[in-house]
PDB file of C-alpha atoms in Angstrom:
ATOM      1  CA  MET A   1     -21.912 -17.722 -41.588  1.00 48.00           C
ATOM      2  CA  ASN A   2     -18.322 -16.057 -41.549  1.00 52.00           C
ATOM      3  CA  LYS A   3     -20.727 -12.766 -40.269  1.00 52.00           C
ATOM      4  CA  GLU A   4     -21.856 -15.263 -37.007  1.00 49.00           C
ATOM      5  CA  VAL A   5     -18.303 -16.885 -36.851  1.00 44.00           C
ATOM      6  CA  VAL A   6     -17.515 -13.060 -36.088  1.00 44.00           C
ATOM      7  CA  GLU A   7     -19.763 -12.379 -33.532  1.00 47.00           C
ATOM      8  CA  GLU A   8     -19.816 -15.071 -32.053  1.00 47.00           C
ATOM      9  CA  ASN A   9     -15.394 -14.514 -31.662  1.00 48.00           C
ATOM     10  CA  LYS A  10     -16.019 -11.139 -30.456  1.00 47.00           C
ATOM     11  CA  GLY A  11     -18.838 -12.338 -27.938  1.00 47.00           C
ATOM     12  CA  MET A  12     -15.875 -14.935 -26.475  1.00 44.00           C
ATOM     13  CA  ILE A  13     -13.172 -12.563 -26.949  1.00 44.00           C
ATOM     14  CA  LYS A  14     -14.980  -9.473 -24.680  1.00 48.00           C
ATOM     15  CA  SER A  15     -16.646 -12.505 -22.265  1.00 50.00           C
ATOM     16  CA  GLN A  16     -12.622 -13.313 -21.563  1.00 51.00           C
ATOM     17  CA  ILE A  17     -11.527  -9.269 -20.783  1.00 54.00           C
ATOM     18  CA  THR A  18     -14.848  -9.679 -18.565  1.00 69.00           C
ATOM     19  CA  PHE A  19     -13.835 -11.926 -16.743  1.00 63.00           C
ATOM     20  CA  LYS A  20      -9.808 -10.725 -16.540  1.00 68.00           C
ATOM     21  CA  GLU A  21     -10.985  -7.368 -15.518  1.00 67.00           C
ATOM     22  CA  ARG A  22     -13.517  -9.416 -12.450  1.00 72.00           C
ATOM     23  CA  LEU A  23     -10.632 -11.217 -11.139  1.00 67.00           C
ATOM     24  CA  TRP A  24      -8.665  -7.274  -9.971  1.00 65.00           C
ATOM     25  CA  VAL A  25     -11.861  -7.347  -7.789  1.00 70.00           C
ATOM     26  CA  VAL A  26     -12.531 -10.877  -7.070  1.00 73.00           C
ATOM     27  CA  ILE A  27      -9.302 -12.093  -5.866  1.00 75.00           C
ATOM     28  CA  PRO A  28      -8.510  -8.929  -3.519  1.00 74.00           C
ATOM     29  CA  VAL A  29     -12.758  -9.759  -1.989  1.00 75.00           C
ATOM     30  CA  VAL A  30     -11.711 -14.065  -1.920  1.00 79.00           C
ATOM     31  CA  LEU A  31      -8.337 -13.101  -0.109  1.00 77.00           C
ATOM     32  CA  LEU A  32      -9.527 -10.600   2.429  1.00 74.00           C
ATOM     33  CA  VAL A  33     -12.846 -13.440   3.382  1.00 78.00           C
ATOM     34  CA  GLY A  34     -10.192 -15.843   3.792  1.00 76.00           C
ATOM     35  CA  LEU A  35      -8.052 -13.671   5.969  1.00 72.00           C
ATOM     36  CA  ILE A  36     -10.882 -12.958   7.814  1.00 73.00           C
ATOM     37  CA  SER A  37     -12.187 -16.158   7.832  1.00 76.00           C
ATOM     38  CA  THR A  38      -8.989 -17.379   8.930  1.00 73.00           C
ATOM     39  CA  LEU A  39      -8.890 -14.329  12.087  1.00 68.00           C
ATOM     40  CA  VAL A  40     -12.205 -15.177  13.747  1.00 68.00           C
ATOM     41  CA  TYR A  41     -11.373 -18.929  13.579  1.00 67.00           C
ATOM     42  CA  ASN A  42      -8.009 -18.240  15.520  1.00 65.00           C
ATOM     43  CA  HIS A  43      -9.242 -16.139  17.402  1.00 60.00           C
ATOM     44  CA  HIS A  44     -12.365 -15.910  18.392  1.00 59.00           C
ATOM     45  CA  ALA A  45     -11.603 -17.174  22.143  1.00 61.00           C
ATOM     46  CA  GLU A  46     -10.597 -13.458  22.179  1.00 56.00           C
ATOM     47  CA  PHE A  47     -13.724 -11.480  22.502  1.00 54.00           C
ATOM     48  CA  SER A  48     -16.595 -11.249  24.009  1.00 52.00           C
ATOM     49  CA  TRP A  49     -19.711  -9.067  22.305  1.00 51.00           C
ATOM     50  CA  ASN A  50     -19.734  -6.629  25.467  1.00 53.00           C
ATOM     51  CA  GLY A  51     -15.675  -6.720  25.296  1.00 51.00           C
ATOM     52  CA  PHE A  52     -16.505  -5.397  21.277  1.00 51.00           C
ATOM     53  CA  VAL A  53     -19.168  -3.297  22.493  1.00 53.00           C
ATOM     54  CA  GLY A  54     -16.433  -1.845  24.902  1.00 53.00           C
ATOM     55  CA  GLY A  55     -14.131  -1.207  22.784  1.00 55.00           C
ATOM     56  CA  PHE A  56     -15.099   1.518  20.879  1.00 60.00           C
ATOM     57  CA  ASP A  57     -14.538   4.038  23.381  1.00 69.00           C
ATOM     58  CA  GLN A  58     -12.275   7.398  23.046  1.00 80.00           C
ATOM     59  CA  GLU A  59      -8.856   5.447  22.198  1.00 85.00           C
ATOM     60  CA  PHE A  60     -11.047   3.531  19.494  1.00 86.00           C
ATOM     61  CA  LEU A  61     -11.838   6.980  17.775  1.00 90.00           C
ATOM     62  CA  ILE A  62      -7.993   7.678  17.452  1.00 91.00           C
ATOM     63  CA  PHE A  63      -7.142   4.726  15.814  1.00 91.00           C
ATOM     64  CA  PHE A  64     -10.105   5.163  13.368  1.00 92.00           C
ATOM     65  CA  CYS A  65      -8.729   8.683  13.079  1.00 92.00           C
ATOM     66  CA  ILE A  66      -5.069   7.436  12.325  1.00 91.00           C
ATOM     67  CA  GLY A  67      -6.343   4.765   9.655  1.00 91.00           C
ATOM     68  CA  VAL A  68      -8.378   7.226   8.032  1.00 92.00           C
ATOM     69  CA  PHE A  69      -5.401  10.071   8.103  1.00 88.00           C
ATOM     70  CA  ALA A  70      -2.778   7.405   7.174  1.00 87.00           C
ATOM     71  CA  GLN A  71      -5.199   6.283   4.545  1.00 86.00           C
ATOM     72  CA  LEU A  72      -6.174   9.778   2.541  1.00 85.00           C
ATOM     73  CA  VAL A  73      -2.326  10.176   2.498  1.00 81.00           C
ATOM     74  CA  ASP A  74      -1.023   6.993   0.673  1.00 80.00           C
ATOM     75  CA  GLY A  75      -4.046   6.797  -1.338  1.00 78.00           C
ATOM     76  CA  THR A  76      -3.604  10.129  -2.748  1.00 77.00           C
ATOM     77  CA  LEU A  77       0.241  10.541  -2.431  1.00 74.00           C
ATOM     78  CA  GLY A  78       0.780   6.862  -3.104  1.00 73.00           C
ATOM     79  CA  MET A  79       2.927   6.142   0.007  1.00 74.00           C
ATOM     80  CA  GLY A  80       3.330   7.222   4.016  1.00 75.00           C
ATOM     81  CA  TYR A  81       0.619   4.549   5.007  1.00 82.00           C
ATOM     82  CA  GLY A  82       3.064   2.811   7.570  1.00 79.00           C
ATOM     83  CA  ALA A  83       5.572   5.782   8.230  1.00 76.00           C
ATOM     84  CA  THR A  84       2.553   7.802   8.697  1.00 79.00           C
ATOM     85  CA  SER A  85       0.290   5.469  11.181  1.00 84.00           C
ATOM     86  CA  THR A  86       3.155   3.815  13.234  1.00 79.00           C
ATOM     87  CA  SER A  87       4.317   7.414  14.163  1.00 77.00           C
ATOM     88  CA  PHE A  88       1.414   8.169  15.605  1.00 82.00           C
ATOM     89  CA  LEU A  89       0.930   5.441  17.198  1.00 82.00           C
ATOM     90  CA  LEU A  90       4.133   5.464  18.749  1.00 76.00           C
ATOM     91  CA  ALA A  91       3.314   9.314  19.736  1.00 75.00           C
ATOM     92  CA  TYR A  92       0.334   7.862  21.273  1.00 79.00           C
ATOM     93  CA  GLY A  93       2.073   5.640  23.687  1.00 75.00           C
ATOM     94  CA  ILE A  94       1.534   2.397  22.053  1.00 80.00           C
ATOM     95  CA  PRO A  95       4.334  -0.430  22.175  1.00 75.00           C
ATOM     96  CA  PRO A  96       6.425  -0.866  19.440  1.00 70.00           C
ATOM     97  CA  ALA A  97       5.679  -4.329  19.076  1.00 67.00           C
ATOM     98  CA  ILE A  98       2.073  -3.858  19.348  1.00 76.00           C
ATOM     99  CA  SER A  99       2.041  -0.790  16.347  1.00 78.00           C
ATOM    100  CA  SER A 100       4.117  -3.169  14.148  1.00 73.00           C
ATOM    101  CA  THR A 101       1.820  -6.079  13.912  1.00 73.00           C
ATOM    102  CA  GLY A 102      -1.192  -3.210  13.824  1.00 81.00           C
ATOM    103  CA  VAL A 103      -0.096  -1.686  11.181  1.00 83.00           C
ATOM    104  CA  HIS A 104       1.234  -4.789   9.031  1.00 79.00           C
ATOM    105  CA  VAL A 105      -2.075  -6.216  10.153  1.00 83.00           C
ATOM    106  CA  ALA A 106      -3.918  -3.538   9.159  1.00 85.00           C
ATOM    107  CA  GLU A 107      -2.556  -3.040   5.833  1.00 84.00           C
ATOM    108  CA  MET A 108      -3.746  -6.500   4.420  1.00 84.00           C
ATOM    109  CA  PHE A 109      -7.226  -4.762   4.482  1.00 84.00           C
ATOM    110  CA  THR A 110      -6.977  -1.726   3.252  1.00 83.00           C
ATOM    111  CA  THR A 111      -4.426  -1.694   1.086  1.00 83.00           C
ATOM    112  CA  GLY A 112      -7.243  -4.294  -0.489  1.00 84.00           C
ATOM    113  CA  ALA A 113      -9.655  -1.731  -0.390  1.00 82.00           C
ATOM    114  CA  SER A 114      -7.634   0.587  -1.717  1.00 82.00           C
ATOM    115  CA  ALA A 115      -6.513  -2.059  -5.016  1.00 84.00           C
ATOM    116  CA  ILE A 116     -10.313  -2.241  -6.247  1.00 84.00           C
ATOM    117  CA  SER A 117     -11.159   1.343  -5.319  1.00 83.00           C
ATOM    118  CA  HIS A 118      -8.576   2.169  -7.904  1.00 83.00           C
ATOM    119  CA  HIS A 119      -9.345   0.073 -10.517  1.00 83.00           C
ATOM    120  CA  ARG A 120     -13.020   1.153 -10.015  1.00 82.00           C
ATOM    121  CA  PHE A 121     -11.547   4.880 -10.637  1.00 82.00           C
ATOM    122  CA  GLY A 122      -9.072   3.542 -13.811  1.00 85.00           C
ATOM    123  CA  ASN A 123      -6.121   4.336 -11.893  1.00 86.00           C
ATOM    124  CA  ILE A 124      -3.784   1.412 -12.736  1.00 87.00           C
ATOM    125  CA  ASN A 125      -1.861   0.462 -15.304  1.00 88.00           C
ATOM    126  CA  LYS A 126      -2.131  -3.759 -15.239  1.00 86.00           C
ATOM    127  CA  LYS A 127       1.343  -4.168 -17.109  1.00 89.00           C
ATOM    128  CA  LEU A 128       2.957  -1.827 -14.947  1.00 91.00           C
ATOM    129  CA  VAL A 129       1.726  -3.802 -11.210  1.00 90.00           C
ATOM    130  CA  ARG A 130       2.130  -7.114 -12.475  1.00 89.00           C
ATOM    131  CA  HIS A 131       5.559  -5.953 -13.600  1.00 91.00           C
ATOM    132  CA  LEU A 132       6.138  -4.818 -10.145  1.00 93.00           C
ATOM    133  CA  LEU A 133       4.215  -7.861  -7.983  1.00 91.00           C
ATOM    134  CA  ILE A 134       6.215 -11.394  -8.441  1.00 93.00           C
ATOM    135  CA  PRO A 135       9.390  -9.279  -7.170  1.00 94.00           C
ATOM    136  CA  GLY A 136       7.632  -7.027  -4.236  1.00 93.00           C
ATOM    137  CA  ILE A 137       6.055 -10.202  -2.623  1.00 92.00           C
ATOM    138  CA  LEU A 138       9.289 -12.112  -2.848  1.00 94.00           C
ATOM    139  CA  GLY A 139      10.933  -9.016  -1.189  1.00 93.00           C
ATOM    140  CA  SER A 140       8.674  -8.320   1.186  1.00 89.00           C
ATOM    141  CA  ILE A 141       8.678 -12.055   2.626  1.00 89.00           C
ATOM    142  CA  THR A 142      12.003 -12.157   2.659  1.00 90.00           C
ATOM    143  CA  GLY A 143      12.631  -8.580   4.659  1.00 85.00           C
ATOM    144  CA  ALA A 144       9.764 -10.145   6.713  1.00 81.00           C
ATOM    145  CA  TYR A 145      11.784 -13.487   7.815  1.00 83.00           C
ATOM    146  CA  LEU A 146      14.840 -11.454   8.479  1.00 82.00           C
ATOM    147  CA  LEU A 147      13.206  -9.461  10.192  1.00 75.00           C
ATOM    148  CA  SER A 148      12.073 -11.811  12.639  1.00 70.00           C
ATOM    149  CA  ASP A 149      14.851 -13.732  13.049  1.00 70.00           C
ATOM    150  CA  VAL A 150      17.703 -11.973  11.522  1.00 73.00           C
ATOM    151  CA  ILE A 151      18.626  -8.401  11.928  1.00 69.00           C
ATOM    152  CA  SER A 152      16.609  -5.248  13.416  1.00 64.00           C
ATOM    153  CA  GLY A 153      14.977  -2.643  11.204  1.00 57.00           C
ATOM    154  CA  ASP A 154      16.513  -0.279  13.304  1.00 62.00           C
ATOM    155  CA  ALA A 155      19.878  -0.301  11.921  1.00 69.00           C
ATOM    156  CA  ILE A 156      19.083   0.159   8.348  1.00 66.00           C
ATOM    157  CA  LYS A 157      15.993   2.938   9.297  1.00 65.00           C
ATOM    158  CA  PRO A 158      19.385   5.742   8.709  1.00 76.00           C
ATOM    159  CA  PHE A 159      20.260   4.656   5.211  1.00 74.00           C
ATOM    160  CA  ILE A 160      16.397   4.475   4.546  1.00 66.00           C
ATOM    161  CA  ALA A 161      15.730   8.121   5.331  1.00 72.00           C
ATOM    162  CA  VAL A 162      18.952   9.385   3.601  1.00 79.00           C
ATOM    163  CA  TYR A 163      17.932   7.833   0.439  1.00 72.00           C
ATOM    164  CA  MET A 164      14.625   9.181   1.085  1.00 72.00           C
ATOM    165  CA  ILE A 165      15.543  12.705   1.488  1.00 79.00           C
ATOM    166  CA  ALA A 166      17.647  12.815  -1.970  1.00 78.00           C
ATOM    167  CA  LEU A 167      15.043  11.226  -3.906  1.00 73.00           C
ATOM    168  CA  ALA A 168      12.417  13.666  -2.251  1.00 78.00           C
ATOM    169  CA  VAL A 169      14.936  16.246  -3.450  1.00 81.00           C
ATOM    170  CA  ILE A 170      14.955  15.450  -6.889  1.00 71.00           C
ATOM    171  CA  ILE A 171      11.642  15.110  -7.113  1.00 73.00           C
ATOM    172  CA  ILE A 172      10.340  18.431  -6.060  1.00 80.00           C
ATOM    173  CA  ARG A 173      13.225  19.501  -8.440  1.00 75.00           C
ATOM    174  CA  LYS A 174      11.549  17.899 -10.902  1.00 68.00           C
ATOM    175  CA  ALA A 175       8.295  18.972 -10.545  1.00 71.00           C
ATOM    176  CA  MET A 176       8.963  22.686 -10.661  1.00 78.00           C
ATOM    177  CA  GLN A 177      10.710  22.204 -13.659  1.00 69.00           C
ATOM    178  CA  LYS A 178       8.117  23.183 -17.341  1.00 66.00           C
ATOM    179  CA  ASN A 179       8.702  20.339 -18.718  1.00 63.00           C
ATOM    180  CA  ILE A 180       9.856  16.550 -17.423  1.00 59.00           C
ATOM    181  CA  ILE A 181      10.929  14.443 -19.620  1.00 60.00           C
ATOM    182  CA  LYS A 182       9.761  11.002 -19.345  1.00 64.00           C
ATOM    183  CA  LYS A 183      12.472   8.146 -18.727  1.00 66.00           C
ATOM    184  CA  LYS A 184      12.144   4.895 -18.833  1.00 68.00           C
ATOM    185  CA  THR A 185      12.410   2.374 -15.548  1.00 68.00           C
ATOM    186  CA  LYS A 186      14.668  -0.103 -16.318  1.00 73.00           C
ATOM    187  CA  ARG A 187      14.896  -2.820 -14.111  1.00 83.00           C
ATOM    188  CA  LEU A 188      11.666  -2.948 -12.086  1.00 89.00           C
ATOM    189  CA  ASN A 189      12.125  -5.869 -10.602  1.00 90.00           C
ATOM    190  CA  ILE A 190      14.885  -4.731  -8.714  1.00 92.00           C
ATOM    191  CA  LEU A 191      12.826  -1.683  -7.747  1.00 92.00           C
ATOM    192  CA  ALA A 192      10.393  -3.807  -6.546  1.00 93.00           C
ATOM    193  CA  SER A 193      12.172  -6.620  -4.592  1.00 94.00           C
ATOM    194  CA  PHE A 194      14.218  -3.669  -2.925  1.00 91.00           C
ATOM    195  CA  GLY A 195      10.850  -1.270  -1.769  1.00 89.00           C
ATOM    196  CA  GLY A 196       9.208  -4.979  -0.533  1.00 90.00           C
ATOM    197  CA  PHE A 197      12.185  -5.912   1.194  1.00 89.00           C
ATOM    198  CA  MET A 198      13.185  -1.732   3.002  1.00 82.00           C
ATOM    199  CA  ASP A 199       8.894  -2.123   3.385  1.00 81.00           C
ATOM    200  CA  SER A 200       8.835  -5.063   6.256  1.00 80.00           C
ATOM    201  CA  VAL A 201      12.264  -4.750   7.511  1.00 76.00           C
ATOM    202  CA  GLY A 202      12.081  -0.929   7.864  1.00 69.00           C
ATOM    203  CA  GLY A 203       8.294  -0.728   8.756  1.00 68.00           C
ATOM    204  CA  GLY A 204       7.270   0.853   5.930  1.00 70.00           C
ATOM    205  CA  GLY A 205       9.134   1.975   2.454  1.00 75.00           C
ATOM    206  CA  TRP A 206       6.998   0.181  -0.490  1.00 83.00           C
ATOM    207  CA  GLY A 207       5.563   3.612  -1.837  1.00 80.00           C
ATOM    208  CA  PRO A 208       8.462   5.841  -0.360  1.00 77.00           C
ATOM    209  CA  ILE A 209      10.952   3.874  -2.706  1.00 83.00           C
ATOM    210  CA  VAL A 210       8.796   2.736  -5.544  1.00 88.00           C
ATOM    211  CA  THR A 211       6.297   5.433  -6.062  1.00 84.00           C
ATOM    212  CA  SER A 212       8.933   8.025  -5.814  1.00 79.00           C
ATOM    213  CA  THR A 213      11.411   6.582  -7.847  1.00 83.00           C
ATOM    214  CA  LEU A 214       8.354   6.074 -11.105  1.00 87.00           C
ATOM    215  CA  LEU A 215       7.305   9.717 -10.374  1.00 80.00           C
ATOM    216  CA  GLY A 216      10.955  11.049 -10.851  1.00 76.00           C
ATOM    217  CA  ARG A 217      11.568   9.252 -13.483  1.00 79.00           C
ATOM    218  CA  GLY A 218       8.411  11.101 -15.266  1.00 78.00           C
ATOM    219  CA  ARG A 219       5.335   8.809 -15.088  1.00 82.00           C
ATOM    220  CA  ASN A 220       2.143   9.889 -14.917  1.00 81.00           C
ATOM    221  CA  PRO A 221       1.192   9.955 -10.923  1.00 80.00           C
ATOM    222  CA  ARG A 222      -2.134   9.410 -11.435  1.00 83.00           C
ATOM    223  CA  TYR A 223      -1.656   5.937 -13.003  1.00 87.00           C
ATOM    224  CA  THR A 224       1.877   5.453 -11.193  1.00 88.00           C
ATOM    225  CA  ILE A 225       0.020   5.685  -7.731  1.00 86.00           C
ATOM    226  CA  GLY A 226      -2.848   4.113  -8.670  1.00 87.00           C
ATOM    227  CA  SER A 227      -0.696   0.890  -9.510  1.00 90.00           C
ATOM    228  CA  VAL A 228       1.551   0.954  -6.769  1.00 90.00           C
ATOM    229  CA  ASN A 229      -1.148   0.837  -4.457  1.00 86.00           C
ATOM    230  CA  ALA A 230      -2.620  -1.917  -6.337  1.00 88.00           C
ATOM    231  CA  ALA A 231       0.443  -3.702  -6.636  1.00 90.00           C
ATOM    232  CA  GLU A 232       1.082  -2.738  -2.683  1.00 88.00           C
ATOM    233  CA  PHE A 233      -2.305  -5.170  -1.562  1.00 88.00           C
ATOM    234  CA  ALA A 234      -0.016  -8.385  -2.885  1.00 88.00           C
ATOM    235  CA  VAL A 235       3.294  -6.973  -1.113  1.00 89.00           C
ATOM    236  CA  SER A 236       1.138  -6.164   1.866  1.00 86.00           C
ATOM    237  CA  PHE A 237      -0.777  -9.675   2.542  1.00 86.00           C
ATOM    238  CA  ALA A 238       2.297 -11.489   2.099  1.00 87.00           C
ATOM    239  CA  SER A 239       4.224  -9.348   4.272  1.00 83.00           C
ATOM    240  CA  GLY A 240       1.570  -9.750   6.971  1.00 80.00           C
ATOM    241  CA  ILE A 241       1.075 -13.459   6.690  1.00 84.00           C
ATOM    242  CA  THR A 242       4.267 -13.651   7.443  1.00 83.00           C
ATOM    243  CA  PHE A 243       4.658 -11.320  10.106  1.00 76.00           C
ATOM    244  CA  MET A 244       1.349 -14.012  11.999  1.00 76.00           C
ATOM    245  CA  ILE A 245       3.095 -17.252  11.021  1.00 79.00           C
ATOM    246  CA  PHE A 246       6.522 -15.619  12.630  1.00 76.00           C
ATOM    247  CA  GLY A 247       4.869 -12.759  15.634  1.00 65.00           C
ATOM    248  CA  GLY A 248       1.153 -13.783  16.400  1.00 66.00           C
ATOM    249  CA  ILE A 249      -1.343 -10.529  17.286  1.00 70.00           C
ATOM    250  CA  GLN A 250      -1.555  -8.488  19.477  1.00 69.00           C
ATOM    251  CA  GLY A 251      -3.773  -4.838  20.013  1.00 74.00           C
ATOM    252  CA  TRP A 252      -7.105  -5.828  18.210  1.00 79.00           C
ATOM    253  CA  GLN A 253      -8.155  -2.670  19.283  1.00 81.00           C
ATOM    254  CA  VAL A 254      -5.397  -0.903  17.202  1.00 85.00           C
ATOM    255  CA  ILE A 255      -5.423  -3.325  14.509  1.00 85.00           C
ATOM    256  CA  ILE A 256      -9.982  -2.904  13.791  1.00 86.00           C
ATOM    257  CA  GLY A 257      -9.090   1.372  14.342  1.00 88.00           C
ATOM    258  CA  LEU A 258      -7.047   1.088  12.141  1.00 90.00           C
ATOM    259  CA  ILE A 259      -8.904  -0.986   9.164  1.00 88.00           C
ATOM    260  CA  LEU A 260     -12.544   0.512   9.570  1.00 89.00           C
ATOM    261  CA  GLY A 261     -10.435   3.994   9.315  1.00 91.00           C
ATOM    262  CA  GLY A 262      -8.200   3.006   6.353  1.00 87.00           C
ATOM    263  CA  VAL A 263     -11.091   0.357   4.639  1.00 85.00           C
ATOM    264  CA  ILE A 264     -13.556   4.132   4.268  1.00 90.00           C
ATOM    265  CA  ALA A 265     -10.968   6.463   3.480  1.00 88.00           C
ATOM    266  CA  ALA A 266      -9.806   4.191   0.258  1.00 83.00           C
ATOM    267  CA  PRO A 267     -12.375   5.075  -1.880  1.00 85.00           C
ATOM    268  CA  ILE A 268     -12.144   9.018  -1.366  1.00 87.00           C
ATOM    269  CA  ALA A 269      -8.684   8.581  -1.624  1.00 83.00           C
ATOM    270  CA  ALA A 270      -8.766   7.189  -5.162  1.00 79.00           C
ATOM    271  CA  LEU A 271     -11.467   9.364  -5.958  1.00 80.00           C
ATOM    272  CA  LEU A 272      -8.973  12.336  -5.033  1.00 79.00           C
ATOM    273  CA  VAL A 273      -6.361  11.114  -6.981  1.00 71.00           C
ATOM    274  CA  ASN A 274      -8.211  12.369 -10.543  1.00 68.00           C
ATOM    275  CA  LYS A 275      -8.417  15.610  -8.975  1.00 74.00           C
ATOM    276  CA  ILE A 276      -5.169  16.661  -7.932  1.00 70.00           C
ATOM    277  CA  LYS A 277      -2.824  18.291 -10.278  1.00 71.00           C
ATOM    278  CA  ARG A 278       0.855  17.064 -11.491  1.00 63.00           C
ATOM    279  CA  LYS A 279       2.816  19.323 -10.029  1.00 75.00           C
ATOM    280  CA  PRO A 280       1.451  20.353  -6.487  1.00 79.00           C
ATOM    281  CA  MET A 281       1.468  16.213  -6.063  1.00 72.00           C
ATOM    282  CA  MET A 282       5.130  15.790  -6.735  1.00 72.00           C
ATOM    283  CA  ILE A 283       6.100  18.848  -4.653  1.00 82.00           C
ATOM    284  CA  LEU A 284       3.850  17.160  -1.717  1.00 78.00           C
ATOM    285  CA  VAL A 285       4.981  13.343  -2.276  1.00 73.00           C
ATOM    286  CA  GLY A 286       8.443  15.535  -1.684  1.00 78.00           C
ATOM    287  CA  ILE A 287       7.606  17.158   1.062  1.00 84.00           C
ATOM    288  CA  LEU A 288       5.853  14.404   2.945  1.00 75.00           C
ATOM    289  CA  ILE A 289       9.191  12.419   2.642  1.00 75.00           C
ATOM    290  CA  ILE A 290      11.118  15.003   3.900  1.00 83.00           C
ATOM    291  CA  ILE A 291       9.124  15.512   6.515  1.00 82.00           C
ATOM    292  CA  LEU A 292       9.121  11.656   7.471  1.00 72.00           C
ATOM    293  CA  SER A 293      12.525  10.907   7.309  1.00 75.00           C
ATOM    294  CA  LEU A 294      13.572  13.904   8.881  1.00 82.00           C
ATOM    295  CA  ARG A 295      11.121  12.884  12.059  1.00 75.00           C
ATOM    296  CA  THR A 296      12.729   9.080  11.427  1.00 69.00           C
ATOM    297  CA  LEU A 297      16.379  10.461  11.344  1.00 78.00           C
ATOM    298  CA  SER A 298      15.607  12.790  15.097  1.00 79.00           C
ATOM    299  CA  LYS A 299      14.070   9.874  16.498  1.00 72.00           C
ATOM    300  CA  LEU A 300      17.832   7.605  15.576  1.00 68.00           C
ATOM    301  CA  LEU A 301      19.744  10.703  16.332  1.00 68.00           C
TER     302      LEU A 301
END
C-alpha cells in the first residue's frame, strides 16, 4: 500500500513538473496568437491579397535579411537586436518613427521565438528569469510611456553609449583573464528595471545592459544569454503593447520582413549558443557593444 502511495506521489510530482515545463512554451504561444488575432482584427482593412503578394519585392527581402542578421546577433550574443536592426533601417532610409515601431512590434514575435528556442535547447536558468521578469516589465512600460509623452530618447542616448563602452572594456578585459572570478550579482531587480527602461526609451539596451553586466560578473554565457532572451520576450511584449497604444502601427512591410527573418533565425541562434566558447563569445560581445555605441555617439556628435 505504501509503495502504491509513493508511486502515486511520484506521478503527481512528475505531472506538475511537466505542466510547469510546458508553460514556458504555452504562455509565449498564447500571447503571440492573441497578438496576431488582435492585429488582424484591428488592421485587416489595411491589407489586400494583391497588395500583400506585391509587397514581397526587393525591399521586403532587405528587411527580411536585416531581421535574420539582427536575430542571429541577439540570439547568440544576448544583445543587439534593436540597435542592429534600427541602424540598418535608418541607413536604408526608413524614417525613425517607422523604424522604431517596426522594431518594437517585430521584437514581440522574435523574442517569443527566441525564448521558446532557448528553452528547447536547455539554455535557460529559470531562477534568473524570475528575478528579471517583473522589474524588467515595469521598467519597460514606464520607459515606453515616458517616451510617448514626456522625454526624448535622443537626449539620454549619449549617456547609454558611454556606459556601454565602459562596460564593454571590462568584459573584454575579463575575457582575457585566465580565471574569471564569479561574483554574485546583487540587486537584479534594479538592473532589470534599468535595462527595461533604457530599452524602451533608447530603442535598445536590454541586452547590452543586462547581459553585459551578468557576463561581466562571470556568469555562464550560455545560460545568461538564454535567460536574458527569455525574459526579454516579456519586456518587449510589454513595451510593444505600450507603444502600440500610444503611437499606433506603421510600416507593415518592414514589420513583416523583420518578423519572418527573426523567427527563422531564432532557433539557429539558440543552437549556436551551445557551439561558441566562453572567451571568444565575451570578446565578441564587448566588440559589438563598442561598435554600436561609437556609432551612436558619432551620429549624435
